[in-house]
CSV table of C-alpha atoms in Angstrom, one decimal:
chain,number,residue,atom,x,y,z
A,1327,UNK,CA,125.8,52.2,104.3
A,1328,UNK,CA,129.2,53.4,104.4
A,1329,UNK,CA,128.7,56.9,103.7
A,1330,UNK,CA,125.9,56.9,106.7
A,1331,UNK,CA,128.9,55.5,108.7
A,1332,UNK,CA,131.6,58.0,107.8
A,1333,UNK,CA,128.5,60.6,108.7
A,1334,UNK,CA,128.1,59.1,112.3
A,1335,UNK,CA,131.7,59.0,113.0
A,1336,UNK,CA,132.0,63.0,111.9
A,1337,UNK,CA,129.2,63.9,114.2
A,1338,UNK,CA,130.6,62.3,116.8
A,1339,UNK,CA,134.0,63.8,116.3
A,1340,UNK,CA,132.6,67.3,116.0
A,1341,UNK,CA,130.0,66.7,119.4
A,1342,UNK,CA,132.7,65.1,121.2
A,1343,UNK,CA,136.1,66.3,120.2
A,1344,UNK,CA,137.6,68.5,122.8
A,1345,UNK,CA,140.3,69.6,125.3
A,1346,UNK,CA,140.6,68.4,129.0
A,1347,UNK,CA,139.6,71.2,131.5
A,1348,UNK,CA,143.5,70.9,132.7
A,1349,UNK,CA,145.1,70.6,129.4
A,1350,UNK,CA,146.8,73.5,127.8
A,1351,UNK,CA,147.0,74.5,124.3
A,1352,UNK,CA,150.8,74.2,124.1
A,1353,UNK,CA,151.5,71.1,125.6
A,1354,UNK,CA,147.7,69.3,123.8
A,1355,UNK,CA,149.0,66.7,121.6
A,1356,UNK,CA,147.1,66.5,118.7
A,1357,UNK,CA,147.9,62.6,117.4
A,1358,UNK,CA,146.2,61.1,121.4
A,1359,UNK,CA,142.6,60.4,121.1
A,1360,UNK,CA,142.2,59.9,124.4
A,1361,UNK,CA,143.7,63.6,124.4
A,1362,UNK,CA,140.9,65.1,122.0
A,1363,UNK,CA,138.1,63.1,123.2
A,1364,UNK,CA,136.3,64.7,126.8
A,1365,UNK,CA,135.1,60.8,127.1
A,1366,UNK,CA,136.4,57.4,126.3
A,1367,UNK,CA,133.1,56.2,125.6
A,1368,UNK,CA,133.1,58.3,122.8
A,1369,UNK,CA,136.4,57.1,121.8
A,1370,UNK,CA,135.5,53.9,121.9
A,1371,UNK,CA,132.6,54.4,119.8
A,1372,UNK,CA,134.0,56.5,117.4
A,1373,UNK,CA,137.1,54.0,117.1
A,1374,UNK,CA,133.8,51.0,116.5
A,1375,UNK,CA,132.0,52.5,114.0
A,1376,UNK,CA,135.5,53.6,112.4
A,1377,UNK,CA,136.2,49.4,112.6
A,1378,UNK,CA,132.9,48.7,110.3
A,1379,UNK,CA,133.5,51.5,108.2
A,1380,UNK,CA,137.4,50.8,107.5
A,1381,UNK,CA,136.4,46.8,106.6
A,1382,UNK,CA,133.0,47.7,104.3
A,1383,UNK,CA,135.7,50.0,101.8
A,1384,UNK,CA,138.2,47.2,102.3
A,1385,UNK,CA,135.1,44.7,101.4
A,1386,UNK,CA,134.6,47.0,98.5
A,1387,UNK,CA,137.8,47.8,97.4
A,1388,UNK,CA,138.2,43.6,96.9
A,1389,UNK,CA,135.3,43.6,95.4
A,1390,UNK,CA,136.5,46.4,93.0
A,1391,UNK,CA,139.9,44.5,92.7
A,1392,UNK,CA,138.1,41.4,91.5
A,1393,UNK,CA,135.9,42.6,89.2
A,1394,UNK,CA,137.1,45.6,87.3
A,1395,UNK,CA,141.3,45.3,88.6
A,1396,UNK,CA,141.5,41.5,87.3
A,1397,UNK,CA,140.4,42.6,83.6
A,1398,UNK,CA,142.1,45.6,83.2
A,1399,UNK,CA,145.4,43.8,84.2
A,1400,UNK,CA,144.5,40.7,82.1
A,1401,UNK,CA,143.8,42.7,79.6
A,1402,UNK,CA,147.4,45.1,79.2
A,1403,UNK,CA,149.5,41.6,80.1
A,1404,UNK,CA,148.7,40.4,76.5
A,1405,UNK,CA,152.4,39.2,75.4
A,1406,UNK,CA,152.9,40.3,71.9
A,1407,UNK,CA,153.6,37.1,69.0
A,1408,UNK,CA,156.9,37.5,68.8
A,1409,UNK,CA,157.9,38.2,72.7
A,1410,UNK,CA,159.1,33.9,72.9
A,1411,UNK,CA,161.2,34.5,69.8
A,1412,UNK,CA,163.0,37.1,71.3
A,1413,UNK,CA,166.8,35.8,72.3
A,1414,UNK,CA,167.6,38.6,74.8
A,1415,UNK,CA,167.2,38.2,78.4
A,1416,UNK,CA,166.9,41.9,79.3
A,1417,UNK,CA,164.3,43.2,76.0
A,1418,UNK,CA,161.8,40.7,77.5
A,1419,UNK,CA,162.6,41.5,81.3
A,1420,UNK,CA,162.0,45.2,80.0
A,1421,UNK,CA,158.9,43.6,78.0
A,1422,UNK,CA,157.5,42.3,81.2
A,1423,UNK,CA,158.1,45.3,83.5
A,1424,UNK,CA,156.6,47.5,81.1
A,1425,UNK,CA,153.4,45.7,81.1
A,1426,UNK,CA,153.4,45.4,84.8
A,1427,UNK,CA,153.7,49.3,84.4
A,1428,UNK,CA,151.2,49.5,82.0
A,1429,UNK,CA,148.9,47.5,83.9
A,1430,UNK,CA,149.2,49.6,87.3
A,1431,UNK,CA,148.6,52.8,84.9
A,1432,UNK,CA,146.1,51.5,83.4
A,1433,UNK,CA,144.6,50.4,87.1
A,1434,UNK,CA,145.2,53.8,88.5
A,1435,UNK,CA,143.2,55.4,85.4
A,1436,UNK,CA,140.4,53.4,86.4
A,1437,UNK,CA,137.6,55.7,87.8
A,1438,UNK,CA,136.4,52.8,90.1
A,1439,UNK,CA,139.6,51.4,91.1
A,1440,UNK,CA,141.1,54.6,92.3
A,1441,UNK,CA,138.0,55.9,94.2
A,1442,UNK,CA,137.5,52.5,96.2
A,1443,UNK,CA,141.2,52.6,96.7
A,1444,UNK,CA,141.0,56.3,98.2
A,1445,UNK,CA,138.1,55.0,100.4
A,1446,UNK,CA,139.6,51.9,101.6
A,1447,UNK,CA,143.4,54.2,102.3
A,1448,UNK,CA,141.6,57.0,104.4
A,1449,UNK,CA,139.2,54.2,106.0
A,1450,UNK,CA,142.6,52.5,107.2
A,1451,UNK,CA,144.2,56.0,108.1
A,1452,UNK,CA,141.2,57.2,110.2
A,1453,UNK,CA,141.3,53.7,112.5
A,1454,UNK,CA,144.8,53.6,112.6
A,1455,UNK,CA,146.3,56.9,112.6
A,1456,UNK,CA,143.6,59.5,113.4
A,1457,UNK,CA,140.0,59.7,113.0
A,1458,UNK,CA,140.1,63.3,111.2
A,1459,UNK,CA,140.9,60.7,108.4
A,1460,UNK,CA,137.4,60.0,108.4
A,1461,UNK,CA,136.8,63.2,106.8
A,1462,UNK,CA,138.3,63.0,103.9
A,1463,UNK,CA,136.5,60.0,103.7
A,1464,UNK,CA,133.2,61.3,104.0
A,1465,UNK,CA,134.0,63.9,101.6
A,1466,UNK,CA,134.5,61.3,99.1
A,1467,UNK,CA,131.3,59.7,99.5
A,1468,UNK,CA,129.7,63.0,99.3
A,1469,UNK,CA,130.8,63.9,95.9
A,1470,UNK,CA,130.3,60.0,95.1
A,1471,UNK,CA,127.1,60.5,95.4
A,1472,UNK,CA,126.2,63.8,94.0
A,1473,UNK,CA,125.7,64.5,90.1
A,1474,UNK,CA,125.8,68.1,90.9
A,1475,UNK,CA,129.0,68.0,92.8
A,1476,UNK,CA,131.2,66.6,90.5
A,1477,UNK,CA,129.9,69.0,88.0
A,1478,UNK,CA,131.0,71.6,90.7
A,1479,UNK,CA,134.8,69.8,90.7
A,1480,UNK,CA,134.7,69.5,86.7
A,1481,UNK,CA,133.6,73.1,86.7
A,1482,UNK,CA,137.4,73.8,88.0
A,1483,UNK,CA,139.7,70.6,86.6
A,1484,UNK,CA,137.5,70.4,83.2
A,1485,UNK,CA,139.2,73.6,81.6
A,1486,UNK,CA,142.4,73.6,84.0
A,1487,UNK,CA,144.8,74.3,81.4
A,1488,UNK,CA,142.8,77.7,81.0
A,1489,UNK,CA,142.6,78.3,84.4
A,1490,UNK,CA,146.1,77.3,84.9
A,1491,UNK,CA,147.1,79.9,82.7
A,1492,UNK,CA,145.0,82.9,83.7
A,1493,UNK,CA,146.2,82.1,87.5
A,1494,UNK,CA,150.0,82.6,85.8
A,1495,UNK,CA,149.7,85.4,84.3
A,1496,UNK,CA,147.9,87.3,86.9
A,1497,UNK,CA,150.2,86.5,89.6
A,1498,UNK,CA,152.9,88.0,87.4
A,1499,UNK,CA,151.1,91.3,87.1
A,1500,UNK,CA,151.0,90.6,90.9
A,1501,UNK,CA,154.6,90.5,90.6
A,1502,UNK,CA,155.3,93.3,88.2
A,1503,UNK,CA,153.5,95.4,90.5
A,1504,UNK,CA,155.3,94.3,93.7
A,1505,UNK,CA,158.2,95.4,92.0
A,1506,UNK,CA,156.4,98.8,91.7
A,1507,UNK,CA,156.0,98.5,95.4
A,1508,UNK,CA,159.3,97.5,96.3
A,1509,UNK,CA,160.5,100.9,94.7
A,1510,UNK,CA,158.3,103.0,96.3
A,1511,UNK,CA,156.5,102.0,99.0
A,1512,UNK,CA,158.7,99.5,100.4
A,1513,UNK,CA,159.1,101.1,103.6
A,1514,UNK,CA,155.0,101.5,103.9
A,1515,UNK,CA,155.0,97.7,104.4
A,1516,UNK,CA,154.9,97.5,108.0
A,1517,UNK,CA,152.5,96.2,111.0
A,1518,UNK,CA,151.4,98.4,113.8
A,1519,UNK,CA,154.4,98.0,116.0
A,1520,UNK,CA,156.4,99.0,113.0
A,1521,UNK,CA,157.7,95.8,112.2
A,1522,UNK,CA,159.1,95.5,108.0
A,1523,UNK,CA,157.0,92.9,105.8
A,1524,UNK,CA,159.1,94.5,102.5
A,1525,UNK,CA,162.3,93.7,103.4
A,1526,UNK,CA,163.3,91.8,100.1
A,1527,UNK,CA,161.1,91.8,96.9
A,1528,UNK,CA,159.9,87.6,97.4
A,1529,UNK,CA,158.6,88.8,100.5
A,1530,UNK,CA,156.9,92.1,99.0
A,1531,UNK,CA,155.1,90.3,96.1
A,1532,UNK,CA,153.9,87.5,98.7
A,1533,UNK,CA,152.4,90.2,100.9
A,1534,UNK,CA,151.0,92.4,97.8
A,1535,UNK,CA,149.3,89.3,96.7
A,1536,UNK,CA,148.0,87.6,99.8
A,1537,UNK,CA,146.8,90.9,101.3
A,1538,UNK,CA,145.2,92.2,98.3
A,1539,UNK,CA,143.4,89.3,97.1
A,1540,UNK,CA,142.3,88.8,100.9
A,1541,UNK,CA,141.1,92.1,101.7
A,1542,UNK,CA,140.4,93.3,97.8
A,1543,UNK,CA,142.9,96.1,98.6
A,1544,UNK,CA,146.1,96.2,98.5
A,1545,UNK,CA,146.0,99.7,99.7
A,1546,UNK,CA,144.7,98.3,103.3
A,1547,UNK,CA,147.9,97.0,104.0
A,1548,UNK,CA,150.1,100.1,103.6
A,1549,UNK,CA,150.8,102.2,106.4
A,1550,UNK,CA,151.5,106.0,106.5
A,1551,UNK,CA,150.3,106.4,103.4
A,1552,UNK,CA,149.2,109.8,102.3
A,1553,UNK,CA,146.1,110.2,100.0
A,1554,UNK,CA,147.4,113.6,98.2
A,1555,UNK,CA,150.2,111.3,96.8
A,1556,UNK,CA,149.5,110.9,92.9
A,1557,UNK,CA,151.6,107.8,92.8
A,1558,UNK,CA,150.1,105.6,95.5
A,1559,UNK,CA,146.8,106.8,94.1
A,1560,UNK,CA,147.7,105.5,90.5
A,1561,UNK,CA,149.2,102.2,91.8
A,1562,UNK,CA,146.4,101.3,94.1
A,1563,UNK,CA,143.7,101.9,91.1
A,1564,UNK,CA,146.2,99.3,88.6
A,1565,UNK,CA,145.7,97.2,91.2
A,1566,UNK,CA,142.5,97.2,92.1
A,1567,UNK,CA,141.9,97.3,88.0
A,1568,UNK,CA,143.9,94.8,86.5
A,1569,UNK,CA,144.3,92.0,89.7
A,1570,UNK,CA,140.8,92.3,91.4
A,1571,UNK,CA,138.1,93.3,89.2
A,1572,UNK,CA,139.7,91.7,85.5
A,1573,UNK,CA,141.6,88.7,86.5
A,1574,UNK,CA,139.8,87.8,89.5
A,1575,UNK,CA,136.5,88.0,87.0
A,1576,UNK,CA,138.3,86.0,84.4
A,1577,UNK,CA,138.8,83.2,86.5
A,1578,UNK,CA,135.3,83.1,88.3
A,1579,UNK,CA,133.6,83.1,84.3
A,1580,UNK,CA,135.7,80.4,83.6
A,1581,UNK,CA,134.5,78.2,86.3
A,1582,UNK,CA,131.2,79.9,86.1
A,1583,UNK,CA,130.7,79.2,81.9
A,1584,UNK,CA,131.8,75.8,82.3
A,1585,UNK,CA,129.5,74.8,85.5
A,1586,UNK,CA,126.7,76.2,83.2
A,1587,UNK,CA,127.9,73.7,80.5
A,1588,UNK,CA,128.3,70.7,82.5
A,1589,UNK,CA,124.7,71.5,83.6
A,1590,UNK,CA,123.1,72.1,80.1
A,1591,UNK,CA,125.0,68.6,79.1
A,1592,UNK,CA,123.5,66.5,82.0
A,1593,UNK,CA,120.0,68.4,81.5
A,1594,UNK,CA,120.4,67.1,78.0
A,1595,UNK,CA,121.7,63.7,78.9
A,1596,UNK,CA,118.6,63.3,81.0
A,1597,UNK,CA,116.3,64.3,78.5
A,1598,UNK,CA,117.8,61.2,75.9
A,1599,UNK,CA,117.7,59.1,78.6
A,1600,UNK,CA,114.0,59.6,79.4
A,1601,UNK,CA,112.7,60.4,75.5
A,1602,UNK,CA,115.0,59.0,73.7
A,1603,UNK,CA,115.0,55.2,72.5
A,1604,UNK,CA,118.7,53.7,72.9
A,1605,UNK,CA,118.7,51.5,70.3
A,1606,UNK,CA,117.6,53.5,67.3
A,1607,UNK,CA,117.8,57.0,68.6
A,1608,UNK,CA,114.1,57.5,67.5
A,1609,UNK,CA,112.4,60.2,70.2
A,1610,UNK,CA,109.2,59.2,72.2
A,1611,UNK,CA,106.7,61.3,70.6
A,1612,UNK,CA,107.1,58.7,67.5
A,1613,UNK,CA,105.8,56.1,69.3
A,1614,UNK,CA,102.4,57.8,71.1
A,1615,UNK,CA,100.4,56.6,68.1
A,1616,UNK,CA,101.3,53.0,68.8
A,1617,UNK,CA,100.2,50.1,71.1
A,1618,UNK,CA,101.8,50.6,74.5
A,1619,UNK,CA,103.7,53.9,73.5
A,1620,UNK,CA,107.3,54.0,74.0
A,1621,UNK,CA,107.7,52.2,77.4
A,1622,UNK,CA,106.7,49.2,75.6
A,1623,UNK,CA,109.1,49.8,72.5
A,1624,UNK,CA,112.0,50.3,74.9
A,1625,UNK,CA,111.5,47.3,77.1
A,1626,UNK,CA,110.1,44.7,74.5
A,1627,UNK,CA,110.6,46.1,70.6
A,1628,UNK,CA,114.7,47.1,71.6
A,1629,UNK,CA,115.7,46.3,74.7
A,1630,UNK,CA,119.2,47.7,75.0
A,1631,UNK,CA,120.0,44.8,77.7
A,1632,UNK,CA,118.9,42.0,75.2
A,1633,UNK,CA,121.3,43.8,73.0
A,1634,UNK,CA,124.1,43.6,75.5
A,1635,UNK,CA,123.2,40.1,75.9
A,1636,UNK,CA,123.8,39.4,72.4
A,1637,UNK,CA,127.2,40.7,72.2
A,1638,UNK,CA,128.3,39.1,75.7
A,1639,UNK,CA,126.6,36.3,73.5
A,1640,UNK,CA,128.9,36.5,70.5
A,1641,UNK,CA,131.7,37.1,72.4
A,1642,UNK,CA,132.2,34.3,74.4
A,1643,UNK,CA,130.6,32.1,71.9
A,1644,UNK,CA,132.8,29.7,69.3
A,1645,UNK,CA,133.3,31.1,66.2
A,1646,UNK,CA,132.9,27.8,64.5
A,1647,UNK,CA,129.6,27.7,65.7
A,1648,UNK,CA,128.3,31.2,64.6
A,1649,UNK,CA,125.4,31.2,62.3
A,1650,UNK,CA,125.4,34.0,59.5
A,1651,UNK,CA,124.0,36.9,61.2
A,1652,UNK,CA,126.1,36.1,64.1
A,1653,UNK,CA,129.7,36.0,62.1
A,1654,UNK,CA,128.3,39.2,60.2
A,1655,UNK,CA,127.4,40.9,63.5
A,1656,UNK,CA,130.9,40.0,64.9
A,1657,UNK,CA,133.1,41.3,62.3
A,1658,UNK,CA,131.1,44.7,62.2
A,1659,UNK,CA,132.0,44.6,66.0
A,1660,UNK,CA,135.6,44.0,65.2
A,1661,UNK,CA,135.9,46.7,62.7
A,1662,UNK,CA,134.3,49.1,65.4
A,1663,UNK,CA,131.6,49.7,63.1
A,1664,UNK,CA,127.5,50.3,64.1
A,1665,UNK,CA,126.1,49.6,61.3
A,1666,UNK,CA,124.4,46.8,62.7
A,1667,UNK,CA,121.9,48.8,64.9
A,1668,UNK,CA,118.6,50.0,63.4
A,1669,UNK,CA,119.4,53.6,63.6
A,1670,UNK,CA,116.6,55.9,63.1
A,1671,UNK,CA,114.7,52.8,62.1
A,1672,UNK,CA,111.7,50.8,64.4
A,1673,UNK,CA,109.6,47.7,63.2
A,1674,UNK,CA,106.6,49.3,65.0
A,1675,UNK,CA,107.0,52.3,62.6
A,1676,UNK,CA,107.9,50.8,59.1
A,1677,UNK,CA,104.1,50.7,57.6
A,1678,UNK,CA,103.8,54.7,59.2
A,1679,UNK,CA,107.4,55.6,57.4
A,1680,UNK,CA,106.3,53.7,54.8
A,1681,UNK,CA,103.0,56.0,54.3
A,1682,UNK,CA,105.4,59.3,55.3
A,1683,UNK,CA,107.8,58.1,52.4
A,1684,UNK,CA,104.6,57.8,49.5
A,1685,UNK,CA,103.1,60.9,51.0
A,1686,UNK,CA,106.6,62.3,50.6
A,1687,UNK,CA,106.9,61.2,46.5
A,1688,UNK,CA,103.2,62.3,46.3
A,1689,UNK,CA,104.2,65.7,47.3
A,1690,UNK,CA,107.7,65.4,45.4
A,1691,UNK,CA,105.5,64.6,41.9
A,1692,UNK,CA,103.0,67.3,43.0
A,1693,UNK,CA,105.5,70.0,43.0
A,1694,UNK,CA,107.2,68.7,40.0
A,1695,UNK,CA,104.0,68.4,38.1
A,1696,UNK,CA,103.4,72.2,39.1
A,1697,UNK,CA,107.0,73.4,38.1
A,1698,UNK,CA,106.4,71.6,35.0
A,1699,UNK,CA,102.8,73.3,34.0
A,1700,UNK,CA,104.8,76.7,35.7
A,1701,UNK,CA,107.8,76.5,32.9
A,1702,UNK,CA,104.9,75.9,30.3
A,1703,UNK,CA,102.9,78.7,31.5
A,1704,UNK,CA,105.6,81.3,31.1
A,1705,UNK,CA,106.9,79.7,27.6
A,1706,UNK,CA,103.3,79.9,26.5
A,1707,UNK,CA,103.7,84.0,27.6
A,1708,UNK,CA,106.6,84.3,26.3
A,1709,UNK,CA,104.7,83.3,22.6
A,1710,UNK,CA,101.6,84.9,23.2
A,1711,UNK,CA,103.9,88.4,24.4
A,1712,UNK,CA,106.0,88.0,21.1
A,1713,UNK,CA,102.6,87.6,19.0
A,1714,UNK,CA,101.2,90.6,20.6
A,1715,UNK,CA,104.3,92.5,19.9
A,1716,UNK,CA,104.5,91.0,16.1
A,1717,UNK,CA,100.4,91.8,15.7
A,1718,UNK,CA,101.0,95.4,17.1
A,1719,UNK,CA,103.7,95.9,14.5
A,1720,UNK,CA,101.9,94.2,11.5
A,1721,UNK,CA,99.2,97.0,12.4
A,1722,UNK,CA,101.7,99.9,12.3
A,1723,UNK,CA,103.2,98.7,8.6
A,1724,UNK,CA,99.5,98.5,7.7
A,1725,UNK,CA,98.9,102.1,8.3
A,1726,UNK,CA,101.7,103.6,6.7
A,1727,UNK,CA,100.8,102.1,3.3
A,1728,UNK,CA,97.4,103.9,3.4
């Protein structure tokens, strides 16, 4: 509901935002609503629907706060065992404030937390400030909502570091060849009316780098320039070269190789969702043989939510009272091990793996069996080759002593 709301309140911005017939550009005053807006009905409006959406993210951020915000902070304001035996007054007021610290980071790395927060902040902004808050807002709902645009965000912040460093290094060739520019074509760097963009070389290497990633040319922006001039020529062709068509390439495959990862992993992701059975990672094509096929194995044989219930169950249940699979189950869980699950392993299938496994050691003693006769077979040539050979020579000794 609140993302159809932050959508109203943008088209209404966009059909209604405006300047008085009277009112001129330089005296306009961009923070008046009644300024921007041709009609105060529609400032009124806009400033309504801005009202219900600024309390449902406040609704939600509370919500948010409750929920999520009251474990996390429970959760870092553990005090260690030994925090009362400690005598001074400052190590546990710097205990304290670094749990408090801990807790906000901890709150702030919260995926949940910090987008309702960002949502209720602009929701607040746009009623009390100005509307164009609303933007942001729906902006934030939009990639909310959207699989695909996040993977679009990732695409850029997942291999930042990479990008990061590309972007240095090619605005330092930008800058090596400013310097190049500064030299020799500083006085080129002029507008039409003959006005000096090159007058110092910060100023040259901002120009050479807006203007030639803008235009793809850096050429374009020098004036007087003569072709026949070898120099200008070469400089113009690094340029285009190295900035434009290698770095600027780098940077787009990048962004472009890592989309096409984050799409292949949520292609994949939706394939082990949909064929894959949670609990014991079997795939569904396992399962067509059997009674109700793998819908019913996945919603009656291992239900994944009956096994959420059972560690919710052991969880908050006394450990006095755990029976023996329940205190077994519970210090596997405490050791972080998995063991537990039935991996690769379904009731529904044992008597099939059971036949696979015999048909397995039927083949196994088959090919044994074979080997075996095989080594026998070529021992027995072996004999029969050495007979043939001792026969063939018991012949030749024969015929020399007639």
């Amino acid at each position: 509901c609140a993302d159809w709301l932050a959508l109203i309140i943008n088209i209404m911005m966009l059909l209604g935002y405006r300047l008085p017939h009277d009112a001129r550009i330089d005296s306009y005053d961009a923070n008046d609503w009644a300024d921007r807006l041709n009609e105060r009905n529609v400032f009124f409006a806009i400033w309504g629907v801005g009202l219900a959406l600024a309390i449902l993210e406040a609704l939600r951020f509370a919500a948010t706060v409750v929920s999520r915000g009251y474990l996390i902070v429970i959760n870092n304001l553990v005090v260690p065992k030994d925090a009362t035996n400690r005598k001074s007054v400052f190590a546990a007021t710097w205990l304290r404030l670094h749990l408090y610290f801990m807790s906000g980071y901890h709150l702030l790395q919260d995926r949940s937390f910090t987008l309702d927060l960002s949502l209720c902040a602009f929701g607040i902004l746009g009623l009390t400030v100005t509307p164009f808050f609303f933007a942001i807002n729906l902006l934030i709902h939009m990639m909310e909502s959207s699989i695909d645009l996040q993977n679009v965000l990732r695409s850029v912040t997942q291999n930042g570091r990479s990008l990061a460093i590309t972007a240095i290094f090619g605005v330092f060739l930008v800058y090596l060849m400013s310097i190049w520019a500064f030299i020799s074509f500083r006085d080129h760097y002029v507008t039409e009316d003959g006005h000096s963009l090159c007058k110092s070389l910060l100023q040259c290497a901002i120009i050479t780098l807006s203007s030639g990633l803008r235009k793809g040319d850096v050429g374009d922006q020098l004036q007087n320039t003569e072709w026949g001039d070898p120099e200008f020529i070469v400089f113009e062709l690094i340029y285009f070269a190295l900035i434009i068509t290698i770095m600027l390439n780098v940077i787009f495959g990048i962004i472009i190789d890592t989309f096409g990862e984050l799409r292949q992993e949520k292609v994949d992701t939706e394939n082990d969702i949909q064929n894959r059975c949670f609990i014991c990672s079997l795939e569904r094509f396992s399962f067509e043989r059997q009674p109700g096929g793998f819908e019913k194995h996945i919603k009656e044989h291992y239900n994944m939510w009956e096994y959420l219930y059972f560690l919710v169950h052991i969880n908050t249940k006394n450990e006095n009272d755990f029976t023996g699979p329940e205190s077994y189950v519970k210090k596997l869980v405490n050791q972080g091990e998995i063991t537990w699950f039935p991996v690769n392993k379904a009731i529904v299938l044992l008597d099939e793996m059971k036949r696979e496994e015999e048909a397995q050691m039927h083949v196994q003693k088959t090919v044994d069996t074979i080997l075996e006769r095989t080594e026998e077979l070529v021992k027995l040539s072996a004999a029969v080759a050495k007979l043939q050979q001792w026969a063939e020579s018991f012949g030749e000794n024969n015929q020399r002593d007639l």
